Tab-separated table of C-alpha atoms in Angstrom:
chain	number	residue	atom	x	y	z
A	52	MET	CA	52.773	-23.012	-4.981
A	53	LEU	CA	51.437	-25.515	-7.465
A	54	GLY	CA	50.594	-29.142	-6.775
A	55	LEU	CA	48.176	-31.093	-4.607
A	56	PRO	CA	49.377	-34.373	-3.071
A	57	LYS	CA	47.051	-37.393	-3.250
A	58	GLY	CA	44.591	-37.643	-0.404
A	59	GLN	CA	44.833	-33.992	0.596
A	60	VAL	CA	42.532	-31.021	0.231
A	61	PHE	CA	43.890	-27.576	1.028
A	62	LEU	CA	43.595	-24.114	-0.427
A	63	VAL	CA	46.225	-21.527	-1.192
A	64	PRO	CA	45.603	-17.836	-1.848
A	65	TRP	CA	44.923	-16.816	-5.439
A	66	THR	CA	47.913	-15.611	-7.406
A	67	GLU	CA	48.449	-14.058	-10.829
A	68	LYS	CA	50.974	-16.861	-11.407
A	69	TRP	CA	48.068	-19.265	-11.990
A	70	ILE	CA	47.039	-17.335	-15.083
A	71	GLN	CA	50.657	-17.284	-16.265
A	72	GLU	CA	50.965	-21.032	-15.654
A	73	TYR	CA	47.777	-21.671	-17.615
A	74	GLU	CA	49.064	-19.580	-20.539
A	75	PHE	CA	52.440	-21.361	-20.473
A	76	GLU	CA	50.799	-24.792	-20.477
A	77	ARG	CA	48.278	-23.757	-23.149
A	78	GLU	CA	51.125	-22.748	-25.455
A	79	LYS	CA	52.910	-26.078	-24.938
A	80	ILE	CA	49.726	-28.014	-25.641
A	81	ASN	CA	48.874	-25.932	-28.721
A	82	LYS	CA	52.374	-26.489	-30.137
A	83	LYS	CA	52.159	-30.236	-29.526
A	84	LEU	CA	48.648	-30.567	-30.967
A	85	THR	CA	49.158	-28.026	-33.732
A	86	LYS	CA	47.529	-30.126	-36.470
A	87	LEU	CA	44.369	-30.681	-34.452
A	88	ASN	CA	41.696	-28.024	-34.099
A	89	VAL	CA	41.138	-27.319	-30.392
A	90	ARG	CA	39.973	-24.465	-28.205
A	91	MET	CA	41.274	-24.215	-24.669
A	92	HIS	CA	39.779	-22.614	-21.574
A	93	HIS	CA	41.131	-21.953	-18.091
A	94	ILE	CA	38.481	-23.292	-15.693
A	95	GLY	CA	38.152	-24.086	-12.011
A	96	SER	CA	38.950	-21.850	-9.084
A	97	THR	CA	42.425	-20.909	-10.298
A	98	SER	CA	40.617	-19.068	-13.125
A	99	ILE	CA	38.539	-16.977	-10.703
A	100	LYS	CA	40.459	-13.908	-9.598
A	101	GLY	CA	40.828	-13.520	-5.858
A	102	ILE	CA	39.551	-16.978	-4.847
A	103	SER	CA	41.707	-19.370	-2.868
A	104	ALA	CA	41.978	-22.711	-4.601
A	105	LYS	CA	43.478	-26.143	-4.553
A	106	PRO	CA	46.792	-25.509	-6.336
A	107	ILE	CA	45.898	-27.328	-9.567
A	108	ILE	CA	45.463	-25.655	-12.949
A	109	ASP	CA	42.252	-26.940	-14.533
A	110	MET	CA	41.936	-26.665	-18.280
A	111	ALA	CA	39.148	-27.536	-20.658
A	112	ILE	CA	39.953	-28.574	-24.198
A	113	GLU	CA	37.066	-28.298	-26.619
A	114	ILE	CA	37.162	-30.740	-29.536
A	115	ASN	CA	34.900	-31.193	-32.545
A	116	HIS	CA	33.923	-34.826	-31.896
A	117	PHE	CA	34.084	-36.693	-28.603
A	118	ASP	CA	35.704	-39.790	-30.089
A	119	ASP	CA	38.547	-37.626	-31.423
A	120	GLY	CA	39.776	-37.323	-27.826
A	121	LEU	CA	41.728	-40.526	-28.308
A	122	LEU	CA	43.778	-38.803	-31.027
A	123	TYR	CA	45.212	-36.476	-28.390
A	124	VAL	CA	46.372	-39.051	-25.845
A	125	ALA	CA	49.873	-39.715	-27.228
A	126	GLY	CA	50.717	-36.012	-27.639
A	127	LEU	CA	49.519	-35.119	-24.164
A	128	GLU	CA	51.374	-38.079	-22.662
A	129	GLU	CA	54.561	-36.719	-24.281
A	130	LEU	CA	53.939	-33.532	-22.276
A	131	GLY	CA	53.701	-35.518	-19.038
A	132	TYR	CA	49.933	-36.013	-18.817
A	133	SER	CA	48.351	-39.305	-17.802
A	134	TYR	CA	45.153	-40.332	-19.548
A	135	HIS	CA	42.431	-41.694	-17.256
A	136	GLY	CA	39.764	-42.386	-19.838
A	137	ILE	CA	36.134	-41.336	-19.990
A	138	ASN	CA	34.641	-43.125	-17.004
A	139	LEU	CA	35.791	-40.801	-14.198
A	140	LEU	CA	33.711	-37.787	-15.155
A	141	PRO	CA	30.628	-37.588	-17.380
A	142	GLU	CA	31.092	-36.857	-21.082
A	143	ARG	CA	34.772	-36.011	-20.886
A	144	HIS	CA	38.212	-37.399	-21.450
A	145	TYR	CA	40.260	-36.790	-18.302
A	146	PHE	CA	44.025	-36.231	-18.012
A	147	ASN	CA	46.218	-35.142	-15.139
A	148	LYS	CA	49.861	-34.250	-14.707
A	149	GLY	CA	52.343	-34.474	-11.880
A	150	GLU	CA	52.613	-36.026	-8.471
A	151	PRO	CA	51.691	-34.003	-6.640
A	152	ARG	CA	49.082	-33.216	-9.287
A	153	THR	CA	49.653	-29.798	-10.869
A	154	HIS	CA	47.379	-29.793	-13.939
A	155	GLN	CA	44.128	-31.396	-15.066
A	156	ILE	CA	42.603	-31.490	-18.527
A	157	HIS	CA	38.894	-32.006	-19.062
A	158	MET	CA	38.356	-32.671	-22.766
A	159	TYR	CA	34.812	-32.046	-24.010
A	160	GLU	CA	33.039	-32.137	-27.328
A	161	LYS	CA	32.134	-28.606	-28.439
A	162	ASN	CA	28.775	-27.373	-27.110
A	163	ASN	CA	28.870	-29.912	-24.267
A	164	ARG	CA	26.608	-28.827	-21.419
A	165	TYR	CA	29.246	-29.552	-18.730
A	166	LEU	CA	31.722	-27.318	-20.517
A	167	LYS	CA	29.108	-24.579	-20.869
A	168	GLU	CA	28.363	-24.830	-17.141
A	169	GLN	CA	32.069	-24.607	-16.239
A	170	LEU	CA	32.409	-21.438	-18.302
A	171	LEU	CA	29.159	-19.918	-16.982
A	172	PHE	CA	30.245	-20.571	-13.405
A	173	ARG	CA	33.711	-19.080	-13.943
A	174	ASP	CA	32.403	-16.000	-15.736
A	175	TYR	CA	29.625	-15.353	-13.229
A	176	LEU	CA	31.959	-15.503	-10.239
A	177	ASN	CA	34.518	-13.308	-11.978
A	178	SER	CA	31.798	-10.683	-12.464
A	179	ASP	CA	29.902	-10.957	-9.141
A	180	LYS	CA	31.860	-9.954	-6.049
A	181	ILE	CA	29.229	-11.083	-3.519
A	182	SER	CA	28.880	-14.587	-4.978
A	183	ARG	CA	32.649	-14.825	-5.273
A	184	GLN	CA	33.037	-14.009	-1.573
A	185	GLU	CA	30.319	-16.520	-0.611
A	186	TYR	CA	32.112	-19.188	-2.620
A	187	GLN	CA	35.420	-18.293	-0.966
A	188	GLU	CA	33.892	-18.696	2.493
A	189	LEU	CA	32.235	-21.994	1.572
A	190	LYS	CA	35.467	-23.398	0.156
A	191	GLU	CA	37.433	-22.388	3.259
A	192	GLU	CA	34.934	-24.124	5.533
A	193	LEU	CA	34.735	-27.264	3.401
A	194	SER	CA	38.496	-27.572	2.956
A	195	LYS	CA	38.811	-27.817	6.739
A	196	THR	CA	35.937	-30.280	7.080
A	197	PHE	CA	37.017	-32.514	4.181
A	198	ASN	CA	40.799	-32.021	4.229
A	199	THR	CA	41.449	-35.656	3.259
A	200	ASN	CA	38.432	-36.345	1.035
A	201	LYS	CA	38.380	-34.504	-2.306
A	202	HIS	CA	35.169	-36.234	-3.417
A	203	ALA	CA	33.238	-35.135	-0.310
A	204	TYR	CA	34.717	-31.645	-0.685
A	205	ALA	CA	33.533	-31.432	-4.299
A	206	GLU	CA	30.114	-32.919	-3.523
A	207	ALA	CA	29.536	-30.426	-0.702
A	208	LYS	CA	30.005	-27.547	-3.184
A	209	THR	CA	27.477	-28.948	-5.681
A	210	GLU	CA	24.376	-27.084	-4.485
A	211	PHE	CA	26.203	-23.746	-4.495
A	212	VAL	CA	27.595	-24.389	-7.972
A	213	LYS	CA	24.163	-25.365	-9.350
A	214	ASN	CA	22.630	-22.187	-7.896
A	215	ILE	CA	25.296	-20.019	-9.524
A	216	ILE	CA	24.772	-21.732	-12.893
A	217	LEU	CA	21.025	-21.111	-12.563
A	218	LYS	CA	21.647	-17.427	-11.769
A	219	ALA	CA	24.049	-17.166	-14.716
A	220	ASN	CA	21.509	-18.701	-17.083
A	221	LEU	CA	18.797	-16.330	-15.859
A	222	LYS	CA	21.139	-13.360	-16.244
A	223	GLY	CA	22.465	-14.427	-19.652
C-alpha cells in the first residue's frame, strides 16, 4: 500500500516494494532532469528495513546551489509533483505527489546539515537493530496517540531522532 490521506497518521508494515518504488521514481526523475546534476537519496522510514512507516516514499535531492531548486519545479510538476516552496521546512525546497500523498521530495543544497542528519539517522537505524526496534515501538505508540495530527506525531519523535543523530556522530 502506498499513499497517506490528508489528516491521517497510520503505519503499514515495511515492504521491499518501497525500495522498488523509490528506484522506479528515481529513474523517472533522473530522466526528466537529465541535464541537471543531482544526487538522490531514499530517506525516511520507508528507507529503513523492517520498520513500519507512513506509506509515503521520502526522497532527498541534493543540488549544487539552493537557488537552483527553482530550475527543477517545472520538470517535477510534469511528473505530478506539487511545489510547496521553501517556507514549510528549513533550508529545503519541498514537493509532494498524489492525493493521497505517495511521494515527497526534500531538495537540499549539497552538504546541508539537515540532509546529513537524514542520512546519518537512516544509516544508523539500518545498522543498529536495538535502536531500530526502539524506534518501531515509539512510532507504533505515537501513531495511535496522534492518528489525526501529523505535526504532533513528528514533533513527538524529535527527541529520539536527535539522540540517534548524536550517537551516529559519536560513532562516525
